Coordinates of C-alpha atoms and ligand atoms in Angstrom, one line a residue:
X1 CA 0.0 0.0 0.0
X2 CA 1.2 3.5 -0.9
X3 CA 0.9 6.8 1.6
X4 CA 1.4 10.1 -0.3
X5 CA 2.7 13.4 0.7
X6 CA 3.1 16.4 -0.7
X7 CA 5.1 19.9 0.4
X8 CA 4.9 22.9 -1.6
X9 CA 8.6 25.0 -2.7
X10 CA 9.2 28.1 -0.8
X11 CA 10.6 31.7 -1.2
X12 CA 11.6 33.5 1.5
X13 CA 10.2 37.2 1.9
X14 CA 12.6 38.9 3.7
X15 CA 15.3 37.6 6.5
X16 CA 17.9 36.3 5.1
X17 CA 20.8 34.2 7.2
X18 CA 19.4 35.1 10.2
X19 CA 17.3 31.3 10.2
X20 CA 20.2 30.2 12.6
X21 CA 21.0 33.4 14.3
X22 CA 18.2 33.8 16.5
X23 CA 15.7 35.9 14.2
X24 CA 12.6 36.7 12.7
X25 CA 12.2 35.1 8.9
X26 CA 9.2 36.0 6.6
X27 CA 8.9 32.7 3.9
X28 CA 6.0 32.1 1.8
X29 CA 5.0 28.7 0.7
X30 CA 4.6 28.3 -3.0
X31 CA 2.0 26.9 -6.2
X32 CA 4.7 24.7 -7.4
X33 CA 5.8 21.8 -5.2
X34 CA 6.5 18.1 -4.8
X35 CA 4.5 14.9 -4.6
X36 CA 5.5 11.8 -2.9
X37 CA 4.2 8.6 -3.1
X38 CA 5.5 5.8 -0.4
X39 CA 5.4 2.1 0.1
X40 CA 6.7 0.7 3.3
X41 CA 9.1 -2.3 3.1
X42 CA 10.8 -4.5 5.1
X43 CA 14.5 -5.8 3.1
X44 CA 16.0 -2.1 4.4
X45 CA 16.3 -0.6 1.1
X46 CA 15.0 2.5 -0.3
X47 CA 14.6 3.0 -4.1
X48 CA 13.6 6.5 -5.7
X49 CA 12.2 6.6 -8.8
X50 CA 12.1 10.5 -9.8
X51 CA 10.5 12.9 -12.5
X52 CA 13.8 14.4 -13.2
X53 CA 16.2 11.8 -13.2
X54 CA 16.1 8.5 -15.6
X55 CA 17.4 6.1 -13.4
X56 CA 16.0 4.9 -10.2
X57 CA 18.1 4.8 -7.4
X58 CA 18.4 2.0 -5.0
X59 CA 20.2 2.6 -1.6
X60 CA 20.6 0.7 2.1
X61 CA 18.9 2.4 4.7
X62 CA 22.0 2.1 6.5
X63 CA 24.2 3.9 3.2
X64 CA 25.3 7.0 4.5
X65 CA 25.2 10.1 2.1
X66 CA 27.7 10.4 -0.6
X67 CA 26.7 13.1 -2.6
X68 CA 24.0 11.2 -4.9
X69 CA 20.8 13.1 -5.8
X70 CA 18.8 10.4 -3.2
X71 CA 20.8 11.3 -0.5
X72 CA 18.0 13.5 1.1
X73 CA 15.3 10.7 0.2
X74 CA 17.5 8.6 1.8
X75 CA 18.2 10.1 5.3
X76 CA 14.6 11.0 5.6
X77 CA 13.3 7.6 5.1
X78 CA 16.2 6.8 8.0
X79 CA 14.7 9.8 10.1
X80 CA 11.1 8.0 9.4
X81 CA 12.6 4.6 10.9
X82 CA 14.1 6.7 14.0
X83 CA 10.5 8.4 14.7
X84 CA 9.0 4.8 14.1
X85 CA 7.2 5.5 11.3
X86 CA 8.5 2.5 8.5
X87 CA 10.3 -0.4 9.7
X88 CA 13.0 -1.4 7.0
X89 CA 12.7 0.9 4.1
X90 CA 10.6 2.6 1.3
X91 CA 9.7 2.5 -2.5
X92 CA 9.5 6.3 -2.9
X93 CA 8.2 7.5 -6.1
X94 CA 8.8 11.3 -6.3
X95 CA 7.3 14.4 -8.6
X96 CA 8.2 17.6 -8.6
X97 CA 7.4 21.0 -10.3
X98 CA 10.2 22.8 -8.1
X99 CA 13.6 23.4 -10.2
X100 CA 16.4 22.3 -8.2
X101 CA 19.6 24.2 -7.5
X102 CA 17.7 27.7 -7.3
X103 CA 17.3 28.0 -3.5
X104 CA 13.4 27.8 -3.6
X105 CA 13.6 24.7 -1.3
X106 CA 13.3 21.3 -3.0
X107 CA 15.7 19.3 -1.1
X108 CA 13.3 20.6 2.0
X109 CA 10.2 20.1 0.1
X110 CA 11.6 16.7 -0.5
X111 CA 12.6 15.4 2.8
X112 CA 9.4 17.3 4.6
X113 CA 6.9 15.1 1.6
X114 CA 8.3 11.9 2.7
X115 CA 8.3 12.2 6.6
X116 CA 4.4 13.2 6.0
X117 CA 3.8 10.4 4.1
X118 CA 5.5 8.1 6.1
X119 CA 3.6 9.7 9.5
X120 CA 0.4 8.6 7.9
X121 CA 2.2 4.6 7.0
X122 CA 2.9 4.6 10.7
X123 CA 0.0 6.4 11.8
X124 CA 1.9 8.5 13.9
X125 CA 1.1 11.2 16.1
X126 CA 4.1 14.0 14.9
X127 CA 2.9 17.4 14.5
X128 CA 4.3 19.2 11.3
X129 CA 6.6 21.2 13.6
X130 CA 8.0 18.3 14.9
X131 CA 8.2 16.9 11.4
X132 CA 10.4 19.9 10.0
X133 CA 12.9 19.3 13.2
X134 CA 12.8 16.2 12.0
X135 CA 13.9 17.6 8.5
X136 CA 16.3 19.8 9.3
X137 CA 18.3 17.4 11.3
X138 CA 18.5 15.1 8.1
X139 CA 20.3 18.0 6.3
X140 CA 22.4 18.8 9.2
X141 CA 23.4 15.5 10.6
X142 CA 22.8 12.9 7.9
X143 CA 23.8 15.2 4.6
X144 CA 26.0 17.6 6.3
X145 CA 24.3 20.4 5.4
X146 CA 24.1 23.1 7.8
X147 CA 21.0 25.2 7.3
X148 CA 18.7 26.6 9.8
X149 CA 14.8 25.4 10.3
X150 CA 13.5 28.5 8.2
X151 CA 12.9 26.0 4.7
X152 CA 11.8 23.0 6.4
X153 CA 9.2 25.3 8.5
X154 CA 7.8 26.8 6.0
X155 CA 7.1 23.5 3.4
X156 CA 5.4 22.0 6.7
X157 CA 3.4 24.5 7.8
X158 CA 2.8 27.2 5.4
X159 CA -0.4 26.9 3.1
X160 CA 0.6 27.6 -0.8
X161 CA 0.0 31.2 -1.5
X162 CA 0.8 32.4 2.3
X163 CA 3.4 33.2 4.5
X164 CA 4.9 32.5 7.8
X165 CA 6.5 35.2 10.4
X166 CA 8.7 32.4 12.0
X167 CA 10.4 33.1 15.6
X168 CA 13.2 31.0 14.4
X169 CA 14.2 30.2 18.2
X170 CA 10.9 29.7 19.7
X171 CA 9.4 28.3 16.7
X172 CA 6.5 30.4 17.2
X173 CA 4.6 31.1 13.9
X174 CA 2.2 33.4 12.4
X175 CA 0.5 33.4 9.6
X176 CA 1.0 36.9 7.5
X177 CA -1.7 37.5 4.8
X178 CA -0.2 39.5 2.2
X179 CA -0.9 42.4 0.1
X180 CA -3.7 42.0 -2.3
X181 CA -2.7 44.8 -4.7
X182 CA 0.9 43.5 -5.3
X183 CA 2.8 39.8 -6.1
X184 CA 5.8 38.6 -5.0
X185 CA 7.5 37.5 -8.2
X186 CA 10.2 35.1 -8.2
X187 CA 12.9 35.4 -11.1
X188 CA 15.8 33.1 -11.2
X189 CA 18.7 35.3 -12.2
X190 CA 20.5 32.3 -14.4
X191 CA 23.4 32.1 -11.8
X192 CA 23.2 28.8 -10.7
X193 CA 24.6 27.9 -6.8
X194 CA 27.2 25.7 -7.3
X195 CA 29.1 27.2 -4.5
X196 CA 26.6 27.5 -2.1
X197 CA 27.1 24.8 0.3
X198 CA 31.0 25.8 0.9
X199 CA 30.5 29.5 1.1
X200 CA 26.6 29.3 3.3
X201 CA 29.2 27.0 6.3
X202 CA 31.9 29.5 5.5
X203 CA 29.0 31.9 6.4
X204 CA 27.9 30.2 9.3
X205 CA 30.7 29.7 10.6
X206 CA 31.8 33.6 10.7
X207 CA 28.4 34.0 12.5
X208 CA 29.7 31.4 15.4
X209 CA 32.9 33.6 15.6
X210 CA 30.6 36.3 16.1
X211 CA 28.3 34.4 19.0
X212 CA 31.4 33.6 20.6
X213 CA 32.7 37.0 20.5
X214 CA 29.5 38.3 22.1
X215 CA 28.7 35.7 24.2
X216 CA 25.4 34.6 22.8
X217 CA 23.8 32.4 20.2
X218 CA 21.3 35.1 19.1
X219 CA 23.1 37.6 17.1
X220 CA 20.1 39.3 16.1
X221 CA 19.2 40.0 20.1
X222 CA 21.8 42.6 19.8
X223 CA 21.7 46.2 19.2
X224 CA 23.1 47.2 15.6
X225 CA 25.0 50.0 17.6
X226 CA 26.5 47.9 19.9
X227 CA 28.2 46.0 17.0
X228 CA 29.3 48.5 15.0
X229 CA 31.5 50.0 18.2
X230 CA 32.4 46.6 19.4
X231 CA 35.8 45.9 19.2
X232 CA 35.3 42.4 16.8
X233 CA 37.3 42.2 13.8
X234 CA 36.2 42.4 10.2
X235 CA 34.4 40.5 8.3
X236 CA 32.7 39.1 11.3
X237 CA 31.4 42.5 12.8
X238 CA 29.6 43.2 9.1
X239 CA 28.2 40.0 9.6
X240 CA 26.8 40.5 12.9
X241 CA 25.4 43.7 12.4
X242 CA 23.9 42.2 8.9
X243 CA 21.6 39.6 11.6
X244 CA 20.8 42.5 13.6
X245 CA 19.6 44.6 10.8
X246 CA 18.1 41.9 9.2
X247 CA 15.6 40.8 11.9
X248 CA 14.6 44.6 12.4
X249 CA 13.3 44.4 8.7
X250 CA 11.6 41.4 9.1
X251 CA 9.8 43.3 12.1
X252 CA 9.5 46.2 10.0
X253 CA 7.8 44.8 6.7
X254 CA 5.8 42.1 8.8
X255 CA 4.1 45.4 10.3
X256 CA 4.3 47.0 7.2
X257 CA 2.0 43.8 5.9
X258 CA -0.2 44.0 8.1
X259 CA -1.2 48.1 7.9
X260 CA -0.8 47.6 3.9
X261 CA 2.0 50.5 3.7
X262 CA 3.5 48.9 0.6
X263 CA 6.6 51.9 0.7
X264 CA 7.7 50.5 4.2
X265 CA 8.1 46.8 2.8
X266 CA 9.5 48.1 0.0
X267 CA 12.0 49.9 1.7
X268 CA 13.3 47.1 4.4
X269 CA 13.3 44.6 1.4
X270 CA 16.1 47.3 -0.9
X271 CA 17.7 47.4 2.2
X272 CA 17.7 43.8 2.9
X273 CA 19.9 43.6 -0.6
X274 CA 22.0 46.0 0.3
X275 CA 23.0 44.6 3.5
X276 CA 23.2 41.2 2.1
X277 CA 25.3 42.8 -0.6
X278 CA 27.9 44.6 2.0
X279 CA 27.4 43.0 4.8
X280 CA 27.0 39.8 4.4
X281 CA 28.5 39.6 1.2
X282 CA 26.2 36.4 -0.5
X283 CA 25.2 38.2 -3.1
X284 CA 27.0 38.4 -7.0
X285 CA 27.0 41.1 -9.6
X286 CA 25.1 40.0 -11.9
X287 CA 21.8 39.4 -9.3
X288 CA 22.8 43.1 -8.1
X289 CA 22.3 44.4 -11.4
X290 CA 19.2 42.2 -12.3
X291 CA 18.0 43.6 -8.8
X292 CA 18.6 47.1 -9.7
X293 CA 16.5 46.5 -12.7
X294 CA 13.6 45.4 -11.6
X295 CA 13.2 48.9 -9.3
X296 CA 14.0 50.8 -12.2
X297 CA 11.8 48.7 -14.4
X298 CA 9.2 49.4 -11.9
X299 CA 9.0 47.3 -9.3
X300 CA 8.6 48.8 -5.7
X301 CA 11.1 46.4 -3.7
X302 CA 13.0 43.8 -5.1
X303 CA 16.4 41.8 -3.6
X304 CA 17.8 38.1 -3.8
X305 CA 16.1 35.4 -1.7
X306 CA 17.6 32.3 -0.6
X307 CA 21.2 31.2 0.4
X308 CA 23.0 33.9 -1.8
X309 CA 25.6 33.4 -4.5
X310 CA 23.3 32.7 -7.6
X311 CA 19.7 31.6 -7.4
X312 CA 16.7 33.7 -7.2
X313 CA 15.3 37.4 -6.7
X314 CA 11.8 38.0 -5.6
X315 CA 10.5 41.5 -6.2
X316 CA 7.4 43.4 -5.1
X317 CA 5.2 44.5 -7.8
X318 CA 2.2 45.8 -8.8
X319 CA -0.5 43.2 -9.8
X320 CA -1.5 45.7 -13.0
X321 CA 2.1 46.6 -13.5
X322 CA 3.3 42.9 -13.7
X323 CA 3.0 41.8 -17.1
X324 CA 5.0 44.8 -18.6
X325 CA 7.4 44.3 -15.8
X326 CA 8.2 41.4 -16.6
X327 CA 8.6 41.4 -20.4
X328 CA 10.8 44.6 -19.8
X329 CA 13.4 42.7 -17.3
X330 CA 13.5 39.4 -18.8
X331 CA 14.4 41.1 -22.1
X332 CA 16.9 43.0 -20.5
X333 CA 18.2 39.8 -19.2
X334 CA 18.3 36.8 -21.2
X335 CA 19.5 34.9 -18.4
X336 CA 16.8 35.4 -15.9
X337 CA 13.9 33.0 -15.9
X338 CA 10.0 33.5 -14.3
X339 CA 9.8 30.8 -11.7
X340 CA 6.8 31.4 -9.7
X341 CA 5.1 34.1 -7.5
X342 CA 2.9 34.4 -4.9
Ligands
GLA401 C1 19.2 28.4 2.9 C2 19.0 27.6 4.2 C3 18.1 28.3 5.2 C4 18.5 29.8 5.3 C5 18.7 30.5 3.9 C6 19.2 31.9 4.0 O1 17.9 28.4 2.2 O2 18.6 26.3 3.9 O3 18.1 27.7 6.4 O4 19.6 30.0 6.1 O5 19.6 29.7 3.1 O6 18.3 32.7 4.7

């Protein structure tokens, strides 16, 4: 007997890095998503059979990850076994309308799907919190991936077409309806994120010199003053003060949201960039420029979402405005692709 489970993609608002710094993150759950179907077994071995890849793989449950494209299919089927959910392993058949590699959460979407497919072939009692803890520790322990619980959060909890304001320490989620006169459009800028995974620990890492330095594990608790005259070196200091500043605008344009002031969200999203751009230094310049073309094209706020160094932007625009927009950047930038928006 098969279980399915589904999680939709995600693109993150605003709040950027700040997932495992103690902060406020805006993410909005996407149309396009992922599909699993799952059928318990008991010889301990998991084959995927995916949309986007010919072959189908078959793994151990007890394989550890090595890189291949099951890897997160596999360590969540072992995260199933560890919450009791399957016993020995899993057929998994898996299909997805969520490009990989562009930092709109597949891997999440993925691993999230099959723990909620697996909850209901072990009729287990998990909420979808607990199943996205469950998720993020397959990427951090089993694939080595060290992320924070913003993506997994929002693919298990977030309704396609709405957003989460996610206390990233507390867990403590709200859900933010959003503007009915704009969209949030998602353009891939063509850049694709090969490096990611090196340069997000490098990242992360820089941010624990930073804890350590201040003697906490919430850099975004701090005051952006107190950073700036603190006596930590560079490029640490720019990094902290990014968290700092960064969860202020996720406090400012969740407000902003909710009293429909569409200049204020624009504003902390342009500044998001920029900080991500000199502070925390993830961005590239070609997303800059395809950034700074989309405001001049027309949109109200615009900035790169996601783990940084390639991927996608998301900008703010007008819902009559759109269709213009988009034919005007997208011709300015071969590169750049529509992905999705929201
Ligand atoms: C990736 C990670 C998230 C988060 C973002 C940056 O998507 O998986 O945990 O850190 O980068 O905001």
């Amino acid at each position: 007997m098969a279980f399915a489970g589904y999680a939709p993609g995600r693109v993150n608002l605003i709040g950027e890095h700040i997932d495992y710094n103690g902060g406020m993150v805006l993410p909005a759950a996407l149309s396009i998503g992922l599909e699993v179907e799952l059928a318990p077994r008991t010889d301990g071995v998991v084959t995927v059979a995916a949309d986007s890849y010919d072959e189908v793989a078959r793994r151990s449950i007890d394989d550890g990850a090595n890189g291949h494209w099951s890897d997160p299919a596999v360590g969540a089927v072992r995260e199933a076994r560890a919450l009791g959910l399957v016993d020995g392993g899993a057929s998994l058949t898996i299909r997805s309308t969520i490009p990989q590699g562009s930092g709109l959460s597949s891997s999440a979407a993925l691993i999230v799907a099959i723990l909620k497919a697996a909850r209901d072939a072990g009729q287990g009692t998990q909420g979808d919190v607990e199943l996205a803890v469950a998720a993020r520790r397959v990427e951090n322990d089993y694939m080595g991936v060290p992320c924070g619980i913003m993506d997994q959060m929002a693919v298990a909890v977030a309704a396609p077409g709405t957003a989460i304001a996610l206390d990233t320490e507390s867990l403590d989620y709200e859900i933010a309806v959003l503007p009915q006169s704009h969209d949030f459009v998602v353009l891939h800028s063509g850049v694709t994120r090969k490096l990611a995974d090196g340069r997000y620990k490098e990242r992360k890492l820089e941010c624990d010199r930073a804890k350590a330095f201040f003697g906490t594990a919430n850099l975004c608790s701090l005051e952006p003053e107190d950073i700036a005259g603190s006596a930590l070196e560079e490029p640490y200091r720019s990094r902290a003060l990014h968290c700092a500043t960064e969860h202020r605008r996720v406090l400012a344009a969740l407000a902003a949201i909710k009293a429909g002031d569409i200049g204020t969200l624009a504003g902390a999203m342009a500044q998001s960039h920029a900080s991500m751009r000199d502070d925390f230094a993830v961005s590239l310049p070609p997303i800059d420029a395809l950034v700074a073309d989309a405001m001049t094209m027309g949109a109200d706020g615009a900035r790169l979402t996601g783990g940084g160094f390639g991927g996608c932007i998301v900008a703010l625009v007008d819902k009559g405005a759109r269709e213009d927009w988009l034919g005007s950047v997208l011709a300015a930038h071969p590169d750049a692709r529509f992905v999705a928006s929201v």
